[in-house]
PDB file of C-alpha atoms in Angstrom:
ATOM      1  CA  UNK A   1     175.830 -66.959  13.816  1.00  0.00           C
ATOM      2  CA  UNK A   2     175.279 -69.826  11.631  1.00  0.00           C
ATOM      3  CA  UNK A   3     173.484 -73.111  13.633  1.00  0.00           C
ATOM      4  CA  UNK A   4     172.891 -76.503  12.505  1.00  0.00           C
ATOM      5  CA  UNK A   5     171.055 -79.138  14.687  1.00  0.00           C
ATOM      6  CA  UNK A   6     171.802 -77.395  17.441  1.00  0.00           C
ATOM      7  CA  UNK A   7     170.174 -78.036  20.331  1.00  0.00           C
ATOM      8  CA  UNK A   8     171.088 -74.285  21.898  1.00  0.00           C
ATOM      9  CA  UNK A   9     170.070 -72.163  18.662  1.00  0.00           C
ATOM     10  CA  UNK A  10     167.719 -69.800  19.002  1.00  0.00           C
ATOM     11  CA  UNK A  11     163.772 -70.621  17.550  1.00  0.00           C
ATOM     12  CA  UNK A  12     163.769 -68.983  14.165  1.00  0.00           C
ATOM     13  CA  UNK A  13     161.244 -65.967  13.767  1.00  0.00           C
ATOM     14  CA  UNK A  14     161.775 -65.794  10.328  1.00  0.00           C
ATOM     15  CA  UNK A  15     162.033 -67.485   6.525  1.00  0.00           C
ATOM     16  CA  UNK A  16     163.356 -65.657   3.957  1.00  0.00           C
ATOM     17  CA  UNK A  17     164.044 -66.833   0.534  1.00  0.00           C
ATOM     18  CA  UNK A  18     167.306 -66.826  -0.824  1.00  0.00           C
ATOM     19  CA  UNK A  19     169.042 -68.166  -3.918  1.00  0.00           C
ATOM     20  CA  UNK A  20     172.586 -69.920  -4.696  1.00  0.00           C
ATOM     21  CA  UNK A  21     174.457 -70.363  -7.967  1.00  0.00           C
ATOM     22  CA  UNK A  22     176.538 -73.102  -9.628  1.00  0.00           C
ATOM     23  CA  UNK A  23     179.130 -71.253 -12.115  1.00  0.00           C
ATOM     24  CA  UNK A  24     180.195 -73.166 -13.951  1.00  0.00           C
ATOM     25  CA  UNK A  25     183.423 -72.380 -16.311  1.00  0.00           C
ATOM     26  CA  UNK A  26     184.190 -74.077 -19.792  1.00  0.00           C
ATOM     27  CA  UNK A  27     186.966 -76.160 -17.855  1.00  0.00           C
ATOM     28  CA  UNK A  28     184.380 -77.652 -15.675  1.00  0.00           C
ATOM     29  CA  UNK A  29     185.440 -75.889 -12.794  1.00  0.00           C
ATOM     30  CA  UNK A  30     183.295 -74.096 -10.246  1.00  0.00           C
ATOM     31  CA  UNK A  31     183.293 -70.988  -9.105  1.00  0.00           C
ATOM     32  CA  UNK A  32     183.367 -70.179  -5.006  1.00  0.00           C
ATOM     33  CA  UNK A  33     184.072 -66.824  -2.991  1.00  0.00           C
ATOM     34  CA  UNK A  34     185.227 -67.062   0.676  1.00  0.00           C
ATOM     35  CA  UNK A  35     183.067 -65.671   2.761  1.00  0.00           C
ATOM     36  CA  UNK A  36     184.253 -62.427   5.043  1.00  0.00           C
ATOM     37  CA  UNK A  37     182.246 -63.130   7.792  1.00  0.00           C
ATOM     38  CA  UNK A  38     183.399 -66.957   8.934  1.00  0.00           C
ATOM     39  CA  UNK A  39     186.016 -67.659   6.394  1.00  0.00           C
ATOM     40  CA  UNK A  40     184.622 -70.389   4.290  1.00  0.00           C
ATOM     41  CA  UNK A  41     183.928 -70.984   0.749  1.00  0.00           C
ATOM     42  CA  UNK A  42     180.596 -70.807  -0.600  1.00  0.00           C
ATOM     43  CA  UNK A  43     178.925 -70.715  -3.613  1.00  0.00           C
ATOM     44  CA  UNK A  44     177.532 -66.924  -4.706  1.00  0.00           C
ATOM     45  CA  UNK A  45     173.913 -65.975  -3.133  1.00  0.00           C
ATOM     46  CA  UNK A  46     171.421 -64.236  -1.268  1.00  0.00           C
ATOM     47  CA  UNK A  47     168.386 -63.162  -0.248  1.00  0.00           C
ATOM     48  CA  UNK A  48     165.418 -62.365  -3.227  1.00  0.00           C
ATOM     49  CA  UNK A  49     164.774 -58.582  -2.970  1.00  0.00           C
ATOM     50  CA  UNK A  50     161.022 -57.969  -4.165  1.00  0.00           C
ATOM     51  CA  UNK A  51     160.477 -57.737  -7.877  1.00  0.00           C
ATOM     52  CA  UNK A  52     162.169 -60.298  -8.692  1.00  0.00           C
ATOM     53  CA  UNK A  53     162.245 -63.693  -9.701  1.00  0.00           C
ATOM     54  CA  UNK A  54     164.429 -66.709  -7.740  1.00  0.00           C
ATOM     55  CA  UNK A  55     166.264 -67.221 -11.061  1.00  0.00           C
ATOM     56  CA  UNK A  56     167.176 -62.942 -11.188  1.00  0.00           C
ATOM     57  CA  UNK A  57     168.132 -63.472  -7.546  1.00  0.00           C
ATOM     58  CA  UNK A  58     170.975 -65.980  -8.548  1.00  0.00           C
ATOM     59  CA  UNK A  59     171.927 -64.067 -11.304  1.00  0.00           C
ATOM     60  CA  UNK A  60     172.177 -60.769  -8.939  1.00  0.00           C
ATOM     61  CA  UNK A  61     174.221 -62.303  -6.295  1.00  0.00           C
ATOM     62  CA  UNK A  62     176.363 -64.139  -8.413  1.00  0.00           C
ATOM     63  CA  UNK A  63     177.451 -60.525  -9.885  1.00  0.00           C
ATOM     64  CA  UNK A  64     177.132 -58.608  -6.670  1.00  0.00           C
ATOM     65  CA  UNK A  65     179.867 -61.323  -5.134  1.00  0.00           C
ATOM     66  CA  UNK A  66     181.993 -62.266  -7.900  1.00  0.00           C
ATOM     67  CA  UNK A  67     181.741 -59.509 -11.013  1.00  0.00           C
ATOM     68  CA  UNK A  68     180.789 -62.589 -13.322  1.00  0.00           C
ATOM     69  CA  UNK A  69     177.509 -62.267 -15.105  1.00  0.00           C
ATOM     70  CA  UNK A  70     175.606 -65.478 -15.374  1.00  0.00           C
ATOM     71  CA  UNK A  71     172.187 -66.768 -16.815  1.00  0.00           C
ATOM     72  CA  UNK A  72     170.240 -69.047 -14.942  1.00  0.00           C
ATOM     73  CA  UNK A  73     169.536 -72.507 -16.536  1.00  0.00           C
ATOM     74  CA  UNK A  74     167.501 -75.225 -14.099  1.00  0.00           C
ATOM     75  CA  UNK A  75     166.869 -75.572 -10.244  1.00  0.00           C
ATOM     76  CA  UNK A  76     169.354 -78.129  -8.813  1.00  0.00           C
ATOM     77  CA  UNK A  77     167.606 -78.283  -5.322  1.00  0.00           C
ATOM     78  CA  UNK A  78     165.715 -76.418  -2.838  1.00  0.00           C
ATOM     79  CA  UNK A  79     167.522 -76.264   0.729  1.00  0.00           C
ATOM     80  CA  UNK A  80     164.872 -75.746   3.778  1.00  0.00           C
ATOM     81  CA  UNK A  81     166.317 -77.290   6.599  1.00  0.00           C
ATOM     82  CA  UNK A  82     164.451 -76.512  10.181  1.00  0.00           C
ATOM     83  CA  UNK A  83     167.271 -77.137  11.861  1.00  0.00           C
ATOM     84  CA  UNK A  84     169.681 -75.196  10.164  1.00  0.00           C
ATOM     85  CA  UNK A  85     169.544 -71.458  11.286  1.00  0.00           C
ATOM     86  CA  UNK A  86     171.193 -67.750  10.898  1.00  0.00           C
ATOM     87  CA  UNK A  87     171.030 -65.515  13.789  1.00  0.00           C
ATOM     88  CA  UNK A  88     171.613 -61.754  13.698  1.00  0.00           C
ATOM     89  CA  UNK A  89     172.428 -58.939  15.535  1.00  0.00           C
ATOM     90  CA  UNK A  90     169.049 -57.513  15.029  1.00  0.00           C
ATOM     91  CA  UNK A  91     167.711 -60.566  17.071  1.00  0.00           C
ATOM     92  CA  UNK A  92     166.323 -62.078  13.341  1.00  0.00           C
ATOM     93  CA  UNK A  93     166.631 -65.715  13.383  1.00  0.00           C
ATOM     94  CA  UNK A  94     166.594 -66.846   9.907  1.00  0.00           C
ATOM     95  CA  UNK A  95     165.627 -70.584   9.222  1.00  0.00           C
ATOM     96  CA  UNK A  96     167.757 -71.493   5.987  1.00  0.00           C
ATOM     97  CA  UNK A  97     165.465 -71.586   2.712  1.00  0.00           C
ATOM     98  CA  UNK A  98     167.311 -71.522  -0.387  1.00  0.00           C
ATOM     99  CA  UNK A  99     167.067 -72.486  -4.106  1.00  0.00           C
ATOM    100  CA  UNK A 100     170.181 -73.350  -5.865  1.00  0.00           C
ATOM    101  CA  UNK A 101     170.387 -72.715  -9.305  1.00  0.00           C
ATOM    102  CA  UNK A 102     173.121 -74.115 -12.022  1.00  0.00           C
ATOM    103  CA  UNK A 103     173.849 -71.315 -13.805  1.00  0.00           C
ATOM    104  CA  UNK A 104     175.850 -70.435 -17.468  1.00  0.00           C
ATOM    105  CA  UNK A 105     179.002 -67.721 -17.380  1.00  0.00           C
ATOM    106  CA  UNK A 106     178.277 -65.016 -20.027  1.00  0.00           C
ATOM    107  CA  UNK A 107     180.762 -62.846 -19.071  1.00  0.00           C
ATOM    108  CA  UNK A 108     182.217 -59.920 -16.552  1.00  0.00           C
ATOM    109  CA  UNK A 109     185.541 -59.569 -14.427  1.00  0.00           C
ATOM    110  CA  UNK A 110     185.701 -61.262 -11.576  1.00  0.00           C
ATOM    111  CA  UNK A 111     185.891 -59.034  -8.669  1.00  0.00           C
ATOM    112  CA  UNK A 112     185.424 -59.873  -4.466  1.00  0.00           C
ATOM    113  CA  UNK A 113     182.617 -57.389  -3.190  1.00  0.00           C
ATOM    114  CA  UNK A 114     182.207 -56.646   0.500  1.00  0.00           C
ATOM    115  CA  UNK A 115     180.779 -59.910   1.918  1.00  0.00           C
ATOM    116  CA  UNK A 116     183.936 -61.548  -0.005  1.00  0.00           C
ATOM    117  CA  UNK A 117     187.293 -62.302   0.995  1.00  0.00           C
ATOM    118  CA  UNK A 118     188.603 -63.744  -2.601  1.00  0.00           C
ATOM    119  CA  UNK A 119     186.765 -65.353  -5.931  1.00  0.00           C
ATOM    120  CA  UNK A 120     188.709 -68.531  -7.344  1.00  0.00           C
ATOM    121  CA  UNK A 121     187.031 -70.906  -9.272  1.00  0.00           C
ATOM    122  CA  UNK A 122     187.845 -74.834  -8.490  1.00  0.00           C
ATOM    123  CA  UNK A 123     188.031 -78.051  -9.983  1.00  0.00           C
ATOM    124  CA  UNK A 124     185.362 -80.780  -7.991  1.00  0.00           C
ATOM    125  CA  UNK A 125     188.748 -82.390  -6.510  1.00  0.00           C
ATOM    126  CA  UNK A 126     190.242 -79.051  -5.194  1.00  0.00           C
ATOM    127  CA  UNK A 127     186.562 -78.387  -3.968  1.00  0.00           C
ATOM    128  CA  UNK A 128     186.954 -81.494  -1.551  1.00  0.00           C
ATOM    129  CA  UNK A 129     189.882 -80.170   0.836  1.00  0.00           C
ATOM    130  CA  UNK A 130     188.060 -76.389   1.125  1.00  0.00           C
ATOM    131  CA  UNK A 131     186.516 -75.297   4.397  1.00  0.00           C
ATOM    132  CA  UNK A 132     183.221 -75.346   3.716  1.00  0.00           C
ATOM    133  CA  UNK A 133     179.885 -75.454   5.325  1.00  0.00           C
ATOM    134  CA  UNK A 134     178.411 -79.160   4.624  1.00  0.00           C
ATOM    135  CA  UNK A 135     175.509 -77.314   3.450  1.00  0.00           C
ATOM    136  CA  UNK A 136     177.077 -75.814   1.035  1.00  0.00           C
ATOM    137  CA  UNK A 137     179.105 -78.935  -0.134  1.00  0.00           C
ATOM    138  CA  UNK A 138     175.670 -81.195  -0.544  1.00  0.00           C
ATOM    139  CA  UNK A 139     174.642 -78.260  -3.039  1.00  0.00           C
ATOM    140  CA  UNK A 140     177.551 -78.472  -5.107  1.00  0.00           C
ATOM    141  CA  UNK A 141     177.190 -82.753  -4.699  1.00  0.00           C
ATOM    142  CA  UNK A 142     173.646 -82.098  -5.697  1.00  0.00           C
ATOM    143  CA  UNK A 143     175.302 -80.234  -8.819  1.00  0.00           C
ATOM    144  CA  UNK A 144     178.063 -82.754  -9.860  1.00  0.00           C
ATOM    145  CA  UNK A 145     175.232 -85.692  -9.432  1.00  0.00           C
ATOM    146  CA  UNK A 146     173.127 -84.437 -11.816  1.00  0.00           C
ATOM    147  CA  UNK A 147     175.573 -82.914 -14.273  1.00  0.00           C
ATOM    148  CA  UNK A 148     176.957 -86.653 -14.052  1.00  0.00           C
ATOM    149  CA  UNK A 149     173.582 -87.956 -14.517  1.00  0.00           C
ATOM    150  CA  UNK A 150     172.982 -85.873 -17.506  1.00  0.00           C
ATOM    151  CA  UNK A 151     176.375 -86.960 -19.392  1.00  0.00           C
ATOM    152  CA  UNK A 152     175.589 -90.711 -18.348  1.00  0.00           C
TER     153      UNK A 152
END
């Protein structure tokens, strides 16, 4: 179950990092997946498995959930919010720690994996009207700010 500021969540127990991807495709639209468990789109990501850098964590995930392969290029932002929390069935309670990553498309086939309901990629105007958690969306803001910022 996915919390934020709320005042009935459970105290986390536990901090785990995790990494998130902006894809990037040459017609400036991003790629998403929509997420099997609540239904919302999301950027590509997960948890760093040992061994491996936050950049190869991006890079993993993104091809895990989508089938694209992807280089990592720059941090966008790092997400550790206290009040935004995951709780499992295991009785982990996960407070959210992430580093988001703007990544480049090198290639693959895009392809939904188990924890995805569909891959599409979007243009930042179709991005607006998705379901999506806000936490998400400020990553992806984060992202079009600073691409912006570097064009300027």
């Amino acid at each position: 179950i996915d919390y934020y500021d709320d005042p009935n969540a459970p105290a986390a127990n536990s901090l785990v990092p995790a990494a998130s991807a902006v894809v990037v495709d040459d017609q400036g639209r991003i790629l998403l997946q929509r997420r099997r468990d609540n239904g919302l789109w999301a950027l590509p990501g997960g948890v760093m498995e040992a061994g491996e850098s936050i950049a190869q964590t991006a890079e993993r995930e993104t091809h895990e959930e989508t089938g694209y392969d992807v280089q990592a290029l720059y941090v966008i932002g790092v997400y550790s919010d206290p009040k935004h929390v995951f709780a499992y069935d295991d009785g982990e309670v996960r407070q959210q720690f992430n580093v988001c990553i703007a990544c480049r498309l090198l290639g693959g086939t895009q392809a939904a994996a188990d924890e995805s309901r569909e891959v599409a990629w979007f243009t930042p105007d179709e991005i607006t009207g998705l379901p999506m958690h806000h936490r998400i969306r400020a990553r992806v803001l984060d992202y079009l700010a600073g691409a912006k910022a570097l064009t300027a």
